[in-house]
PDB file of C-alpha atoms in Angstrom:
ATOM      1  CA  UNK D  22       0.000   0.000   0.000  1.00 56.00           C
ATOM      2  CA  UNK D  23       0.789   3.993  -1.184  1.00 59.00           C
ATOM      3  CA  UNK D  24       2.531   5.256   2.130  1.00 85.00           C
ATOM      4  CA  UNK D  25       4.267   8.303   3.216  1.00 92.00           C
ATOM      5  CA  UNK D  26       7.046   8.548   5.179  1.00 93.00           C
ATOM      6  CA  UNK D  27       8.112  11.976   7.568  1.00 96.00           C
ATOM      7  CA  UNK D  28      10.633  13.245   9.670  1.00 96.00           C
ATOM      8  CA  UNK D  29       8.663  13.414  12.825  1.00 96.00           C
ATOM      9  CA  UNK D  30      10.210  16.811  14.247  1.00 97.00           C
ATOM     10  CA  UNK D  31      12.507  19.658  12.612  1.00 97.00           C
ATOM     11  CA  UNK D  32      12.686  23.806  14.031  1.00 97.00           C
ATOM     12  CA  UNK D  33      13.425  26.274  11.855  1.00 97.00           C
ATOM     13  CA  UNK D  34      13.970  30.187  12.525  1.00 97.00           C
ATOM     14  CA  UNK D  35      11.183  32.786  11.828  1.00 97.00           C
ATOM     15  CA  UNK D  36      11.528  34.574   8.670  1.00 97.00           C
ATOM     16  CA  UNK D  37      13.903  31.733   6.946  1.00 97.00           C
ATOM     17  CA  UNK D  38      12.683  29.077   4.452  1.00 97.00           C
ATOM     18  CA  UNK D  39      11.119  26.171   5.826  1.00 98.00           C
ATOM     19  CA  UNK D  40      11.665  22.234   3.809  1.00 98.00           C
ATOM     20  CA  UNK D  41       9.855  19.344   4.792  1.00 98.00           C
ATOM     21  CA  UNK D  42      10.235  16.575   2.929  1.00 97.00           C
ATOM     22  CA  UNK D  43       8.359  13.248   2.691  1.00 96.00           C
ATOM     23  CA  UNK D  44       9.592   9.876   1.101  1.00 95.00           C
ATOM     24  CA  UNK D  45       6.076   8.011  -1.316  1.00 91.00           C
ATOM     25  CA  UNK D  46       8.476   5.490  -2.877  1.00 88.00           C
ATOM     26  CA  UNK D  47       5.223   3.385  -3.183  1.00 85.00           C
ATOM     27  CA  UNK D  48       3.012   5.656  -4.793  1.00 86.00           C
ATOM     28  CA  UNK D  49       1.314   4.894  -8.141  1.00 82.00           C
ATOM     29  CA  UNK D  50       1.367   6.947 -11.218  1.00 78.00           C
ATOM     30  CA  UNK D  51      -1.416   8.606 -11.537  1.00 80.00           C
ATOM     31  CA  UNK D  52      -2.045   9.168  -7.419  1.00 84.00           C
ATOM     32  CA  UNK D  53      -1.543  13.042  -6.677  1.00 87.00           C
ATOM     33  CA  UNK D  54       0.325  13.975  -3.085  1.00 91.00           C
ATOM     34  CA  UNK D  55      -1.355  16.116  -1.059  1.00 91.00           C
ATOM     35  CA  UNK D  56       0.543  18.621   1.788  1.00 94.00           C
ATOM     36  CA  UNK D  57      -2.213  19.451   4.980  1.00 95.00           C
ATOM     37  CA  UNK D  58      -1.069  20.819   7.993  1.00 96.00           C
ATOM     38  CA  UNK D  59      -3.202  20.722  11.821  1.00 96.00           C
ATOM     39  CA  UNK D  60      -3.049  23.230  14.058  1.00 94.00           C
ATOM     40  CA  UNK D  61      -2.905  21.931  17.496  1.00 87.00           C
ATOM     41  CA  UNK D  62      -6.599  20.914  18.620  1.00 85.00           C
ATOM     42  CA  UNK D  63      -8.442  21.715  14.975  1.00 93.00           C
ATOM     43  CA  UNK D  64      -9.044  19.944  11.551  1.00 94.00           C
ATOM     44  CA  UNK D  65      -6.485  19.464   8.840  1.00 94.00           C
ATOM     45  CA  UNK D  66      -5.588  22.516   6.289  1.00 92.00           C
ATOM     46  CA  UNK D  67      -5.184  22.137   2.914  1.00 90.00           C
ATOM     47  CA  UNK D  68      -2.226  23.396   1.754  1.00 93.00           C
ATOM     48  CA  UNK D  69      -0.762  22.451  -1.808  1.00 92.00           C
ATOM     49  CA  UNK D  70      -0.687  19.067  -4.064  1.00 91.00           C
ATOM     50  CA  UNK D  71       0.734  18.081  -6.954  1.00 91.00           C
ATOM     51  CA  UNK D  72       1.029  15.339  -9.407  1.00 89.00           C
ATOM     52  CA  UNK D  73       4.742  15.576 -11.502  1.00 89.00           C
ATOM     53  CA  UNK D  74       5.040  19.365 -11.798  1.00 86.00           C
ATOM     54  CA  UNK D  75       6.477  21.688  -9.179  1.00 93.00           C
ATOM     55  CA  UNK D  76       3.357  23.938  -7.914  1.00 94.00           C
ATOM     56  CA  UNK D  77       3.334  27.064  -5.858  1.00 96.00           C
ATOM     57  CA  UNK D  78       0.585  28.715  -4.210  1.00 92.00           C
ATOM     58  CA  UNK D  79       0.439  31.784  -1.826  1.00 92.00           C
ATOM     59  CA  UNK D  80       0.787  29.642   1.108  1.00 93.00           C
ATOM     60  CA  UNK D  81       4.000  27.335  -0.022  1.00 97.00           C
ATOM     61  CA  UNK D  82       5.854  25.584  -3.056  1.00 97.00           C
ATOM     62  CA  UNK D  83       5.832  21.809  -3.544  1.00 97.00           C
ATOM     63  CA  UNK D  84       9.140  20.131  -5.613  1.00 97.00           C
ATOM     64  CA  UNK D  85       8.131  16.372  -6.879  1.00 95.00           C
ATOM     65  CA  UNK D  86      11.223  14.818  -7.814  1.00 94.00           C
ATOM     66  CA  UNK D  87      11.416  13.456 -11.599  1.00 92.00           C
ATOM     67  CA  UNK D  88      10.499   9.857 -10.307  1.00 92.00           C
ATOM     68  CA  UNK D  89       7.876  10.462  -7.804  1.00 92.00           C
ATOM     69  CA  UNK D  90       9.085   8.931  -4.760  1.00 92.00           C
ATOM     70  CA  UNK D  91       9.677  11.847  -2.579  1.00 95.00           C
ATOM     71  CA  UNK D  92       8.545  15.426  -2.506  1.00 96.00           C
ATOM     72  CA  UNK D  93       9.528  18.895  -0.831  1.00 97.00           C
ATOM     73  CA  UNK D  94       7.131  21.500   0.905  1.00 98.00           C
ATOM     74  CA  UNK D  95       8.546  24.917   1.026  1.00 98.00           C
ATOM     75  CA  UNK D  96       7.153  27.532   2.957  1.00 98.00           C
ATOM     76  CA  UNK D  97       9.099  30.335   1.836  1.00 97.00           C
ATOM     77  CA  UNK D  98       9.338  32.699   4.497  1.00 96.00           C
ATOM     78  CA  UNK D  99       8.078  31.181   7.707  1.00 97.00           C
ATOM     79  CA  UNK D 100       5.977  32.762  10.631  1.00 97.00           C
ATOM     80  CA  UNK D 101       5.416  31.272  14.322  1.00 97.00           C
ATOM     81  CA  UNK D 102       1.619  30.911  13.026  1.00 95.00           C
ATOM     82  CA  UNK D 103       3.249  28.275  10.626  1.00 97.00           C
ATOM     83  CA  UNK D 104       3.904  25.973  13.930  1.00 97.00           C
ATOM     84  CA  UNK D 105       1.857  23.004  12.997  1.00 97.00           C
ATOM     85  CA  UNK D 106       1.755  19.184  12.493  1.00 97.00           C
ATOM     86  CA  UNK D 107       2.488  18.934   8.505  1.00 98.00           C
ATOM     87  CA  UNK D 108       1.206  15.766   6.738  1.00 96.00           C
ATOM     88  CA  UNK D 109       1.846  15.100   3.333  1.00 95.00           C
ATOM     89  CA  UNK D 110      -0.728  12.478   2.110  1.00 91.00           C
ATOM     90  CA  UNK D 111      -1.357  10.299  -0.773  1.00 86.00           C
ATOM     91  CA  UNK D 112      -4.381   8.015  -1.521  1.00 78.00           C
ATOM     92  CA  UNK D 113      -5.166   4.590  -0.944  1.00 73.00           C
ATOM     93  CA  UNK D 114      -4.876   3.292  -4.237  1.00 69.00           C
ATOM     94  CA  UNK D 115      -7.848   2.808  -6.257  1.00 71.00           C
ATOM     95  CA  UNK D 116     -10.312   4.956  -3.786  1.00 74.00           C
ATOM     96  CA  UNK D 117     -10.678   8.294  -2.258  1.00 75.00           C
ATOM     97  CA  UNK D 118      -9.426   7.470   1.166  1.00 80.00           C
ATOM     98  CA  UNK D 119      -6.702   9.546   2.751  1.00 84.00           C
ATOM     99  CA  UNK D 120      -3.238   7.473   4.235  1.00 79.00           C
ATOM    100  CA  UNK D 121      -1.890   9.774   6.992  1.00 87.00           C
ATOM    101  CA  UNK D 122       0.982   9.452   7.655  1.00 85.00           C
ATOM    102  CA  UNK D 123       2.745  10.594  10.999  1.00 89.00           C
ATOM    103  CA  UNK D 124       3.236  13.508  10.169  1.00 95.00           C
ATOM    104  CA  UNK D 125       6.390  16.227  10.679  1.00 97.00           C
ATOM    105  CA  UNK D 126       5.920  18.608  13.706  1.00 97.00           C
ATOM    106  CA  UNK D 127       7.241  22.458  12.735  1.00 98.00           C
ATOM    107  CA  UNK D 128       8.605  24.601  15.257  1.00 97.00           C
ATOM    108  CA  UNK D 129       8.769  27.832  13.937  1.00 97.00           C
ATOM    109  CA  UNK D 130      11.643  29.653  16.347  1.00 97.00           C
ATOM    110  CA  UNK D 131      11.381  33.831  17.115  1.00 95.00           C
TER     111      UNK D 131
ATOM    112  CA  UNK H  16     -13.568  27.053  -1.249  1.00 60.00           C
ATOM    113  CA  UNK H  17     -16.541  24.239   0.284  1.00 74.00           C
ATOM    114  CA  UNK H  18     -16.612  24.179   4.292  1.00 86.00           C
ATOM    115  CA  UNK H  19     -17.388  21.298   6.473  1.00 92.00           C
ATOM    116  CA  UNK H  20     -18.952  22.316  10.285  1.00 94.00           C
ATOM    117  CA  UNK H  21     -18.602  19.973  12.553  1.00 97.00           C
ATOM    118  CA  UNK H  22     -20.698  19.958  16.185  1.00 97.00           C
ATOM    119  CA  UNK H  23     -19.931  19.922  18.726  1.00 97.00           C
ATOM    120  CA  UNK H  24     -16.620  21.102  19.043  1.00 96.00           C
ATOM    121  CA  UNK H  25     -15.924  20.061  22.569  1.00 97.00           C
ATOM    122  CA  UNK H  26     -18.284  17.217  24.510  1.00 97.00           C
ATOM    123  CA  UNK H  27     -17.878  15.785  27.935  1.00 97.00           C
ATOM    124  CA  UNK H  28     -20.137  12.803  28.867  1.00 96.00           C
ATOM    125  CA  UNK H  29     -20.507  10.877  31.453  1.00 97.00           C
ATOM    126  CA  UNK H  30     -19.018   6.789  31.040  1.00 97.00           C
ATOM    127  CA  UNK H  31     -22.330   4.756  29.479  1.00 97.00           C
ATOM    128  CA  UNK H  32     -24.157   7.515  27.736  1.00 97.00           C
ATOM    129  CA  UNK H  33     -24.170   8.097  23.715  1.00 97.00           C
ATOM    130  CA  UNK H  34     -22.513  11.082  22.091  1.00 98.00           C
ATOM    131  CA  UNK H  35     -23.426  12.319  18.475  1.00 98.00           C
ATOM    132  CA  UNK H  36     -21.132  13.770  16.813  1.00 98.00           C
ATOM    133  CA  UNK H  37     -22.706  16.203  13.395  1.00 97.00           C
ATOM    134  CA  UNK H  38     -20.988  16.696  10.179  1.00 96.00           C
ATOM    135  CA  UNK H  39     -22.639  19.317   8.058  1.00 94.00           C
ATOM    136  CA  UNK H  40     -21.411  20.328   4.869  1.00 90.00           C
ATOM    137  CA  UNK H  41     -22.088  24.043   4.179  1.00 89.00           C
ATOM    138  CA  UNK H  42     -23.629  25.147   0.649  1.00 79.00           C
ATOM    139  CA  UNK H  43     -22.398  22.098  -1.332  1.00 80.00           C
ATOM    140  CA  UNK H  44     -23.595  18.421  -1.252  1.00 84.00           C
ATOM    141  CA  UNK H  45     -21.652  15.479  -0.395  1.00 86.00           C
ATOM    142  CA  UNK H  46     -22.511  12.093  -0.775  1.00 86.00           C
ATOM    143  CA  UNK H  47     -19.695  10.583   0.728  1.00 89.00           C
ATOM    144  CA  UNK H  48     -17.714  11.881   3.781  1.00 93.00           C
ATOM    145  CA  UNK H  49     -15.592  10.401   6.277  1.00 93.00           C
ATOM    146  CA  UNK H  50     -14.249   9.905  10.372  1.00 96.00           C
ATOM    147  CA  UNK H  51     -11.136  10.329  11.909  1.00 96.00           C
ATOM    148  CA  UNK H  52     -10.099   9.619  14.775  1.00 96.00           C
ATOM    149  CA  UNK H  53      -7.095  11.284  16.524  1.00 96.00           C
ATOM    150  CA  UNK H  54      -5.313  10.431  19.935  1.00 94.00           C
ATOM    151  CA  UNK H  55      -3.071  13.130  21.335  1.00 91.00           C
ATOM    152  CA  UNK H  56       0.449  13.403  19.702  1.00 89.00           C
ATOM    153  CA  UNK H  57      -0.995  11.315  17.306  1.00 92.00           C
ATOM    154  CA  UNK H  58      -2.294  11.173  13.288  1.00 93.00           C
ATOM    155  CA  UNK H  59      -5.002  10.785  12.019  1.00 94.00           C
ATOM    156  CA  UNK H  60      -6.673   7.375  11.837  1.00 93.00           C
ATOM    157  CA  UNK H  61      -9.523   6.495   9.574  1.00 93.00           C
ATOM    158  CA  UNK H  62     -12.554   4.944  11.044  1.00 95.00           C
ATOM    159  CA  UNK H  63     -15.205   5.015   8.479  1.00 95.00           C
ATOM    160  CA  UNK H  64     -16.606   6.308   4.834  1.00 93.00           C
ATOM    161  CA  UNK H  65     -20.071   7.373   5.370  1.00 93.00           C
ATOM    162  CA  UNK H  66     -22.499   6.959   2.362  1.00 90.00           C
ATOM    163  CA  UNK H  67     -25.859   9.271   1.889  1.00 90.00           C
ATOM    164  CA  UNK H  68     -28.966   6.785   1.797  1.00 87.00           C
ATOM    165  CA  UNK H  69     -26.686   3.265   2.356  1.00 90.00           C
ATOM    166  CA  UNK H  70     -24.325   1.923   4.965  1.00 92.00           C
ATOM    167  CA  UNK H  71     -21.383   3.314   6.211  1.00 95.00           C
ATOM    168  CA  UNK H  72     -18.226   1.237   5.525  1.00 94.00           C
ATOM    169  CA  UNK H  73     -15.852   0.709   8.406  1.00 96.00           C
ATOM    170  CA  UNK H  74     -11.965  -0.050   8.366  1.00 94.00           C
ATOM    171  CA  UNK H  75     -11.065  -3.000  10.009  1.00 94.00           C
ATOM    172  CA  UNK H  76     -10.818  -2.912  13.983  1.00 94.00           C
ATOM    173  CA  UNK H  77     -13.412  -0.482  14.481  1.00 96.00           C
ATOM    174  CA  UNK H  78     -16.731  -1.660  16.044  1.00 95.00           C
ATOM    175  CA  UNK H  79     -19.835  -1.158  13.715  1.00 94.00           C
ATOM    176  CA  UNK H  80     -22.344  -1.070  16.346  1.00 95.00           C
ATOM    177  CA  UNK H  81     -20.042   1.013  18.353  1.00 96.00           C
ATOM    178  CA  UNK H  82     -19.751   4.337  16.469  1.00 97.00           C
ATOM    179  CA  UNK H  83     -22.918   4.512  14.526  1.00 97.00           C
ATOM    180  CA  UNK H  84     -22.704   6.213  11.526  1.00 96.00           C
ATOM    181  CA  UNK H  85     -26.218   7.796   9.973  1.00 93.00           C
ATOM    182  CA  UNK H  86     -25.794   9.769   6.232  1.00 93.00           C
ATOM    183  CA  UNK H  87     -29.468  10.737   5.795  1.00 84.00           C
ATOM    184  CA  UNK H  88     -29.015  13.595   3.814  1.00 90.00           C
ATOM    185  CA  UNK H  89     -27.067  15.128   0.993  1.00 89.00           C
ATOM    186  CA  UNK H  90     -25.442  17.581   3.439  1.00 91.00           C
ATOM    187  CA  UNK H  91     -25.583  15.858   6.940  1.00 94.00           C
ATOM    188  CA  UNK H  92     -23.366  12.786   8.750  1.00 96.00           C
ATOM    189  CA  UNK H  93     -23.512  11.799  12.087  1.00 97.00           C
ATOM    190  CA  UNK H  94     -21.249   9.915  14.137  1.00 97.00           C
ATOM    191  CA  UNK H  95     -22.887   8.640  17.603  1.00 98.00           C
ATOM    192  CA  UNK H  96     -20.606   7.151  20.020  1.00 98.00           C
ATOM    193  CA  UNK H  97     -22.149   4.456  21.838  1.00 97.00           C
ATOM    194  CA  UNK H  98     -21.956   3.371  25.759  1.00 97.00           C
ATOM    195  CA  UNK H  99     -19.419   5.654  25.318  1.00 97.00           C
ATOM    196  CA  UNK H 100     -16.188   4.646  27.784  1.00 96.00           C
ATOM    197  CA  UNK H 101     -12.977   6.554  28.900  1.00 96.00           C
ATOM    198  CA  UNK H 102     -11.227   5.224  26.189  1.00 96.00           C
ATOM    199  CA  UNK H 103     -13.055   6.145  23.751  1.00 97.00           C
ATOM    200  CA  UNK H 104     -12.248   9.875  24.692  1.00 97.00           C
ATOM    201  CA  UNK H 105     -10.384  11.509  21.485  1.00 97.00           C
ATOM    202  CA  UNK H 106     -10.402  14.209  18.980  1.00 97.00           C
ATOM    203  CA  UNK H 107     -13.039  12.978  16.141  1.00 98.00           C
ATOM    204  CA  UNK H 108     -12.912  14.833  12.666  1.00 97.00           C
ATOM    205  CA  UNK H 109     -14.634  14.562   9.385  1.00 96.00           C
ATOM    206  CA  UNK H 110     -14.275  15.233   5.962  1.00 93.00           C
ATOM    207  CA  UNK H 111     -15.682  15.679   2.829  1.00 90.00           C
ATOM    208  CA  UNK H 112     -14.519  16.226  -0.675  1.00 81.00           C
ATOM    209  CA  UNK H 113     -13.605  19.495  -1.774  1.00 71.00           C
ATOM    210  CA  UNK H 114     -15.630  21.399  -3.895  1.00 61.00           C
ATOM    211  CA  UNK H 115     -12.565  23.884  -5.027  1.00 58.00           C
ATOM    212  CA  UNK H 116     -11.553  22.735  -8.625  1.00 52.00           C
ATOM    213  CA  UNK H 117      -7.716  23.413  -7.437  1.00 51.00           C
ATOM    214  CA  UNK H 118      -7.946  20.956  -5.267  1.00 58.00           C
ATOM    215  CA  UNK H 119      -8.328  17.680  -7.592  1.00 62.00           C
ATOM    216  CA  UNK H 120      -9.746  14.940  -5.546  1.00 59.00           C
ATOM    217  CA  UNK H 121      -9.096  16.951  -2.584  1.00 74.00           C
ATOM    218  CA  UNK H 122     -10.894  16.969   1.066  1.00 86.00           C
ATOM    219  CA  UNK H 123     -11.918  19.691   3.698  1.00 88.00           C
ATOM    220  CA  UNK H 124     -11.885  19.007   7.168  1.00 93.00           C
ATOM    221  CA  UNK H 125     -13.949  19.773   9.784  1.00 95.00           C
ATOM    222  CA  UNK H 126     -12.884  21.730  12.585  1.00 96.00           C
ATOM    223  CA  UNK H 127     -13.395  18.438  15.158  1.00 97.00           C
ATOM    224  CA  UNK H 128     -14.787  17.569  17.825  1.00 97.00           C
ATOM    225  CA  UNK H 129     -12.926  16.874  21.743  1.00 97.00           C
ATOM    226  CA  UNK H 130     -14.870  14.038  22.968  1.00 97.00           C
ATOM    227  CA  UNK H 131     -14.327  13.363  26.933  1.00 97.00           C
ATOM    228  CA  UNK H 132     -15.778  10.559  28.809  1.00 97.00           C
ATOM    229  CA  UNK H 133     -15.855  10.708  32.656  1.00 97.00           C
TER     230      UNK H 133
END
């Protein structure tokens, strides 16, 4: 089965780039990965997805590498409101149920 | 973009009563939606797809006739939590898909609900 794999903690500074990648060595061609974040004690946010092309939005970038099997979410310039459990997410194969993963806890640092 | 409300957002009951649990999606339809189930410092676990006018299908371990799951309407799930025990306190969230065309085959959230059993 499509899973995704997350380093479960990283800190980075306010105002500096933030990178948080996630390994989907499993996941099928035509599956999209999806980027949600939670804020402590509320529902998921979307954020971003992607199928093979780089996207950017106004809340972060997303950089699929050429073979699928890992991806990058950039938040460009990050705030302390940005502190948040990221998930990156792909499909269970074949349906329209979400695998979470475990996630990657940001600290955003003042 | 589509929003899900979810009710309520914070529930304490006592050990042995029922909780529901309402899933509303605002000014869009949805005829499927799901339940999550979160324990603190956890993710996100998936405990059922709920499907307007037929049954709700459950992932394996989680008890059917424990978390009843009614998806009358177009635009309303329930989740009730049955004989409801300390252990069955968590944070319970649902979804449905998302109505924004940018997100293809994308879901919103609802905001949760903090179920506590005493």
């Amino acid at each position: 089965d499509a899973k995704t794999t997350q380093p479960p903690s990283m800190d980075c500074a306010e105002g500096r780039a933030a990178n948080l990648p996630c390994n989907h060595s499993t996941i099928s061609g035509n599956e999209y990965v999806y980027w949600y974040r939670q804020i402590h004690s509320q529902g998921p946010q979307y954020i971003i997805h992607g199928l093979k092309n780089n996207e950017t939005n106004e809340m972060a970038s997303l950089i699929i590498t050429e073979d699928r099997k890992s991806s990058t979410l950039i938040l460009p310039h990050a705030t302390l409101r940005d502190t948040a459990v990221y998930y990156c997410i792909v499909r269970f194969p074949g349906t329209y149920k979400y695998i979470f993963g475990t996630g990657t806890r940001l600290k955003v640092l003042a | 973009g589509a929003v899900v409300s979810q009710h309520p957002s914070r529930v304490i009951c006592k050990s042995g009563t029922s909780v529901k649990i309402e899933c509303r999606s605002l000014d869009f339809q949805a005829t499927t939606m799901f339940w999550y189930r979160q324990f603190p410092k956890q993710s996100l676990m998936l405990m059922a797809t709920s499907n307007e006018g037929s049954k709700a299908t459950y992932e394996q371990g989680v008890e059917k006739d424990k978390f009843l799951i009614n998806h009358a309407s177009l635009t309303l799930s329930t989740l009730t939590v049955t004989s409801a025990h300390p252990e069955d306190s968590s944070f319970y969230i649902c979804s449905a898909p998302s109505l924004d065309r940018q997100i293809t085959y994308g879901y919103t959230f609802g905001s949760g609900t903090r179920l506590t059993v005493v």
